[in-house]
Amino acid sequence: DTGTIQFEENFNQLFGYNLRDRKENIQNWWPNVHPDDLGPFYEEIKRVFKSEEAFLKFQFRLKKTNGQYARVEVRCYLIRHANGRVYRMVGALQDITSSYRQMHAIEKQNEQLRNIAWMQSHVIRAPLARLMGLIQLLELSAYEDEHDRLALEKLVHQAAHELDDVVQQI
């Protein structure tokens, strides 16, 4: 109702802001939200305010006093008048920068593992199947023609090197 936001002292420790009176006009804080996150965050707030939901949870980047951005998660309970209008929000803002980075690293690693699994199931399988077939031909056949035998050995050698190249890439 008052258009102000009140922070606890931990906010100063986490983000470097000097909150002498600890009450600020909420409009002053919008520039501290990363420009790419501002639109989606504002739309989510509008959506929750128009709905009957009692909880808001959103992640965004918040500018610290040193100019760097922290990835934060806000979780708020909305307190409404009898007519449904929000008059107060009580919540917490958590710096999740390190856990966000770890999650991003895990997602990147998972993508690499998916690529390796695809290579193993598709790219390696072709030269390996060819190599196994050629070896079976060598074992089952007695070639009288030296040219045929050398050609077959060359194909085995070529398939083995192709397989080795793929393994090296992995």
mmCIF file of C-alpha atoms in Angstrom:
data_model
loop_
_atom_site.group_PDB
_atom_site.id
_atom_site.type_symbol
_atom_site.label_atom_id
_atom_site.label_comp_id
_atom_site.label_asym_id
_atom_site.label_seq_id
_atom_site.Cartn_x
_atom_site.Cartn_y
_atom_site.Cartn_z
ATOM 1 C CA ASP A 1 0.000 0.000 0.000
ATOM 2 C CA THR A 2 2.831 2.420 0.791
ATOM 3 C CA GLY A 3 4.930 1.656 -2.284
ATOM 4 C CA THR A 4 7.989 1.077 -0.128
ATOM 5 C CA ILE A 5 10.238 -1.865 0.379
ATOM 6 C CA GLN A 6 12.023 -2.621 3.622
ATOM 7 C CA PHE A 7 15.235 -4.609 3.849
ATOM 8 C CA GLU A 8 17.005 -6.225 6.752
ATOM 9 C CA GLU A 9 20.678 -5.580 7.481
ATOM 10 C CA ASN A 10 21.772 -8.817 5.780
ATOM 11 C CA PHE A 11 20.852 -7.206 2.479
ATOM 12 C CA ASN A 12 23.639 -4.674 3.004
ATOM 13 C CA GLN A 13 26.138 -7.450 3.730
ATOM 14 C CA LEU A 14 25.172 -9.477 0.656
ATOM 15 C CA PHE A 15 24.832 -6.708 -1.911
ATOM 16 C CA GLY A 16 26.673 -3.717 -0.434
ATOM 17 C CA TYR A 17 23.791 -1.253 -0.165
ATOM 18 C CA ASN A 18 23.719 1.260 2.674
ATOM 19 C CA LEU A 19 20.182 1.159 4.000
ATOM 20 C CA ARG A 20 20.185 3.815 6.671
ATOM 21 C CA ASP A 21 16.432 4.106 7.060
ATOM 22 C CA ARG A 22 15.845 0.593 5.638
ATOM 23 C CA LYS A 23 12.784 1.774 3.733
ATOM 24 C CA GLU A 24 13.067 2.604 0.069
ATOM 25 C CA ASN A 25 10.621 3.453 -2.681
ATOM 26 C CA ILE A 26 10.174 0.297 -4.705
ATOM 27 C CA GLN A 27 10.448 2.269 -7.961
ATOM 28 C CA ASN A 28 14.065 3.072 -7.044
ATOM 29 C CA TRP A 29 14.922 -0.646 -7.127
ATOM 30 C CA TRP A 30 13.805 -1.537 -10.647
ATOM 31 C CA PRO A 31 17.086 -0.212 -12.200
ATOM 32 C CA ASN A 32 18.989 -2.704 -10.027
ATOM 33 C CA VAL A 33 17.329 -5.631 -11.793
ATOM 34 C CA HIS A 34 19.303 -6.818 -14.837
ATOM 35 C CA PRO A 35 17.739 -5.360 -18.020
ATOM 36 C CA ASP A 36 17.189 -8.842 -19.524
ATOM 37 C CA ASP A 37 15.344 -9.964 -16.381
ATOM 38 C CA LEU A 38 13.336 -6.817 -15.719
ATOM 39 C CA GLY A 39 10.514 -7.493 -18.207
ATOM 40 C CA PRO A 40 9.920 -11.132 -17.212
ATOM 41 C CA PHE A 41 10.161 -10.261 -13.490
ATOM 42 C CA TYR A 42 7.726 -7.369 -13.811
ATOM 43 C CA GLU A 43 5.303 -9.528 -15.824
ATOM 44 C CA GLU A 44 5.459 -12.299 -13.217
ATOM 45 C CA ILE A 45 4.701 -9.825 -10.442
ATOM 46 C CA LYS A 46 1.752 -8.431 -12.424
ATOM 47 C CA ARG A 47 0.480 -11.949 -13.112
ATOM 48 C CA VAL A 48 0.657 -13.003 -9.461
ATOM 49 C CA PHE A 49 -0.938 -9.756 -8.264
ATOM 50 C CA LYS A 50 -3.879 -10.225 -10.669
ATOM 51 C CA SER A 51 -4.332 -13.869 -9.684
ATOM 52 C CA GLU A 52 -5.416 -15.254 -6.350
ATOM 53 C CA GLU A 53 -2.035 -16.834 -5.747
ATOM 54 C CA ALA A 54 -0.454 -16.240 -2.361
ATOM 55 C CA PHE A 55 3.160 -17.010 -3.273
ATOM 56 C CA LEU A 56 5.719 -15.511 -5.644
ATOM 57 C CA LYS A 57 8.981 -17.236 -6.512
ATOM 58 C CA PHE A 58 11.287 -15.874 -9.191
ATOM 59 C CA GLN A 59 14.977 -15.792 -10.109
ATOM 60 C CA PHE A 60 16.693 -12.742 -11.541
ATOM 61 C CA ARG A 61 19.989 -10.881 -11.521
ATOM 62 C CA LEU A 62 20.372 -8.010 -9.059
ATOM 63 C CA LYS A 63 23.079 -5.374 -9.369
ATOM 64 C CA LYS A 64 25.358 -5.058 -6.373
ATOM 65 C CA THR A 65 26.973 -1.765 -5.385
ATOM 66 C CA ASN A 66 30.243 -2.923 -6.997
ATOM 67 C CA GLY A 67 28.441 -3.120 -10.376
ATOM 68 C CA GLN A 68 28.469 -6.913 -10.573
ATOM 69 C CA TYR A 69 25.268 -8.905 -10.770
ATOM 70 C CA ALA A 70 24.266 -11.591 -8.308
ATOM 71 C CA ARG A 71 21.796 -14.299 -9.317
ATOM 72 C CA VAL A 72 19.066 -14.144 -6.683
ATOM 73 C CA GLU A 73 15.857 -15.938 -5.901
ATOM 74 C CA VAL A 74 12.992 -14.067 -4.319
ATOM 75 C CA ARG A 75 10.279 -15.939 -2.439
ATOM 76 C CA CYS A 76 7.373 -13.900 -1.109
ATOM 77 C CA TYR A 77 4.028 -14.467 0.473
ATOM 78 C CA LEU A 78 1.366 -12.036 -0.644
ATOM 79 C CA ILE A 79 -1.041 -10.703 1.943
ATOM 80 C CA ARG A 80 -4.304 -9.492 0.478
ATOM 81 C CA HIS A 81 -7.253 -7.350 1.546
ATOM 82 C CA ALA A 82 -10.648 -9.033 1.666
ATOM 83 C CA ASN A 83 -11.232 -7.764 -1.887
ATOM 84 C CA GLY A 84 -8.133 -9.686 -3.059
ATOM 85 C CA ARG A 85 -5.872 -6.658 -3.539
ATOM 86 C CA VAL A 86 -2.277 -7.218 -2.376
ATOM 87 C CA TYR A 87 -1.288 -4.811 0.361
ATOM 88 C CA ARG A 88 1.869 -6.468 1.644
ATOM 89 C CA MET A 89 4.523 -8.946 0.622
ATOM 90 C CA VAL A 90 6.748 -10.719 3.112
ATOM 91 C CA GLY A 91 9.629 -12.715 1.822
ATOM 92 C CA ALA A 92 13.263 -13.485 1.382
ATOM 93 C CA LEU A 93 15.869 -12.719 -1.224
ATOM 94 C CA GLN A 94 18.633 -15.321 -1.469
ATOM 95 C CA ASP A 95 21.919 -15.027 -3.345
ATOM 96 C CA ILE A 96 22.072 -18.222 -5.421
ATOM 97 C CA THR A 97 24.971 -17.188 -7.671
ATOM 98 C CA SER A 98 27.299 -20.063 -6.742
ATOM 99 C CA SER A 99 24.601 -22.753 -6.869
ATOM 100 C CA TYR A 100 23.392 -21.338 -10.214
ATOM 101 C CA ARG A 101 26.931 -21.577 -11.605
ATOM 102 C CA GLN A 102 27.258 -25.144 -10.329
ATOM 103 C CA MET A 103 23.924 -26.091 -11.889
ATOM 104 C CA HIS A 104 24.985 -24.505 -15.185
ATOM 105 C CA ALA A 105 28.278 -26.462 -15.077
ATOM 106 C CA ILE A 106 26.385 -29.700 -14.409
ATOM 107 C CA GLU A 107 24.024 -29.008 -17.317
ATOM 108 C CA LYS A 108 27.012 -28.377 -19.595
ATOM 109 C CA GLN A 109 28.670 -31.594 -18.420
ATOM 110 C CA ASN A 110 25.428 -33.518 -19.014
ATOM 111 C CA GLU A 111 25.310 -32.185 -22.573
ATOM 112 C CA GLN A 112 28.888 -33.382 -23.129
ATOM 113 C CA LEU A 113 27.991 -36.800 -21.717
ATOM 114 C CA ARG A 114 24.961 -36.993 -24.046
ATOM 115 C CA ASN A 115 27.262 -36.220 -26.987
ATOM 116 C CA ILE A 116 29.702 -38.931 -25.901
ATOM 117 C CA ALA A 117 26.867 -41.443 -25.509
ATOM 118 C CA TRP A 118 25.614 -40.567 -29.005
ATOM 119 C CA MET A 119 29.129 -40.984 -30.421
ATOM 120 C CA GLN A 120 29.499 -44.332 -28.705
ATOM 121 C CA SER A 121 26.169 -45.608 -29.948
ATOM 122 C CA HIS A 122 26.435 -44.287 -33.513
ATOM 123 C CA VAL A 123 29.856 -43.083 -34.602
ATOM 124 C CA ILE A 124 31.926 -45.831 -32.947
ATOM 125 C CA ARG A 125 29.474 -48.558 -33.870
ATOM 126 C CA ALA A 126 29.981 -48.171 -37.647
ATOM 127 C CA PRO A 127 33.771 -48.738 -37.815
ATOM 128 C CA LEU A 128 33.562 -51.352 -35.084
ATOM 129 C CA ALA A 129 30.910 -53.349 -36.980
ATOM 130 C CA ARG A 130 32.950 -53.022 -40.172
ATOM 131 C CA LEU A 131 36.093 -54.169 -38.354
ATOM 132 C CA MET A 132 34.332 -57.154 -36.810
ATOM 133 C CA GLY A 133 32.940 -58.198 -40.205
ATOM 134 C CA LEU A 134 36.316 -57.878 -41.891
ATOM 135 C CA ILE A 135 38.038 -59.903 -39.181
ATOM 136 C CA GLN A 136 35.396 -62.606 -39.564
ATOM 137 C CA LEU A 137 36.074 -62.691 -43.314
ATOM 138 C CA LEU A 138 39.791 -63.045 -42.642
ATOM 139 C CA GLU A 139 39.212 -65.903 -40.207
ATOM 140 C CA LEU A 140 36.764 -67.800 -42.422
ATOM 141 C CA SER A 141 38.475 -67.390 -45.749
ATOM 142 C CA ALA A 142 41.713 -68.691 -47.083
ATOM 143 C CA TYR A 143 42.671 -66.280 -49.839
ATOM 144 C CA GLU A 144 44.768 -67.675 -52.600
ATOM 145 C CA ASP A 145 44.954 -64.307 -54.283
ATOM 146 C CA GLU A 146 47.522 -62.182 -52.444
ATOM 147 C CA HIS A 147 45.902 -59.017 -53.804
ATOM 148 C CA ASP A 148 42.521 -59.857 -52.171
ATOM 149 C CA ARG A 149 44.192 -60.668 -48.871
ATOM 150 C CA LEU A 150 46.180 -57.404 -48.861
ATOM 151 C CA ALA A 151 43.062 -55.388 -49.773
ATOM 152 C CA LEU A 152 41.148 -56.984 -46.909
ATOM 153 C CA GLU A 153 43.994 -56.335 -44.470
ATOM 154 C CA LYS A 154 44.115 -52.708 -45.652
ATOM 155 C CA LEU A 155 40.367 -52.361 -44.942
ATOM 156 C CA VAL A 156 40.851 -53.841 -41.462
ATOM 157 C CA HIS A 157 43.714 -51.465 -40.795
ATOM 158 C CA GLN A 158 41.665 -48.500 -42.087
ATOM 159 C CA ALA A 159 38.643 -49.388 -39.911
ATOM 160 C CA ALA A 160 40.890 -49.809 -36.855
ATOM 161 C CA HIS A 161 42.428 -46.343 -37.411
ATOM 162 C CA GLU A 162 38.968 -44.809 -37.918
ATOM 163 C CA LEU A 163 37.836 -46.336 -34.640
ATOM 164 C CA ASP A 164 40.997 -45.080 -32.921
ATOM 165 C CA ASP A 165 40.348 -41.536 -34.232
ATOM 166 C CA VAL A 166 36.826 -41.567 -32.794
ATOM 167 C CA VAL A 167 38.088 -42.833 -29.434
ATOM 168 C CA GLN A 168 40.704 -40.046 -29.433
ATOM 169 C CA GLN A 169 37.962 -37.461 -30.047
ATOM 170 C CA ILE A 170 36.016 -38.759 -27.080
#
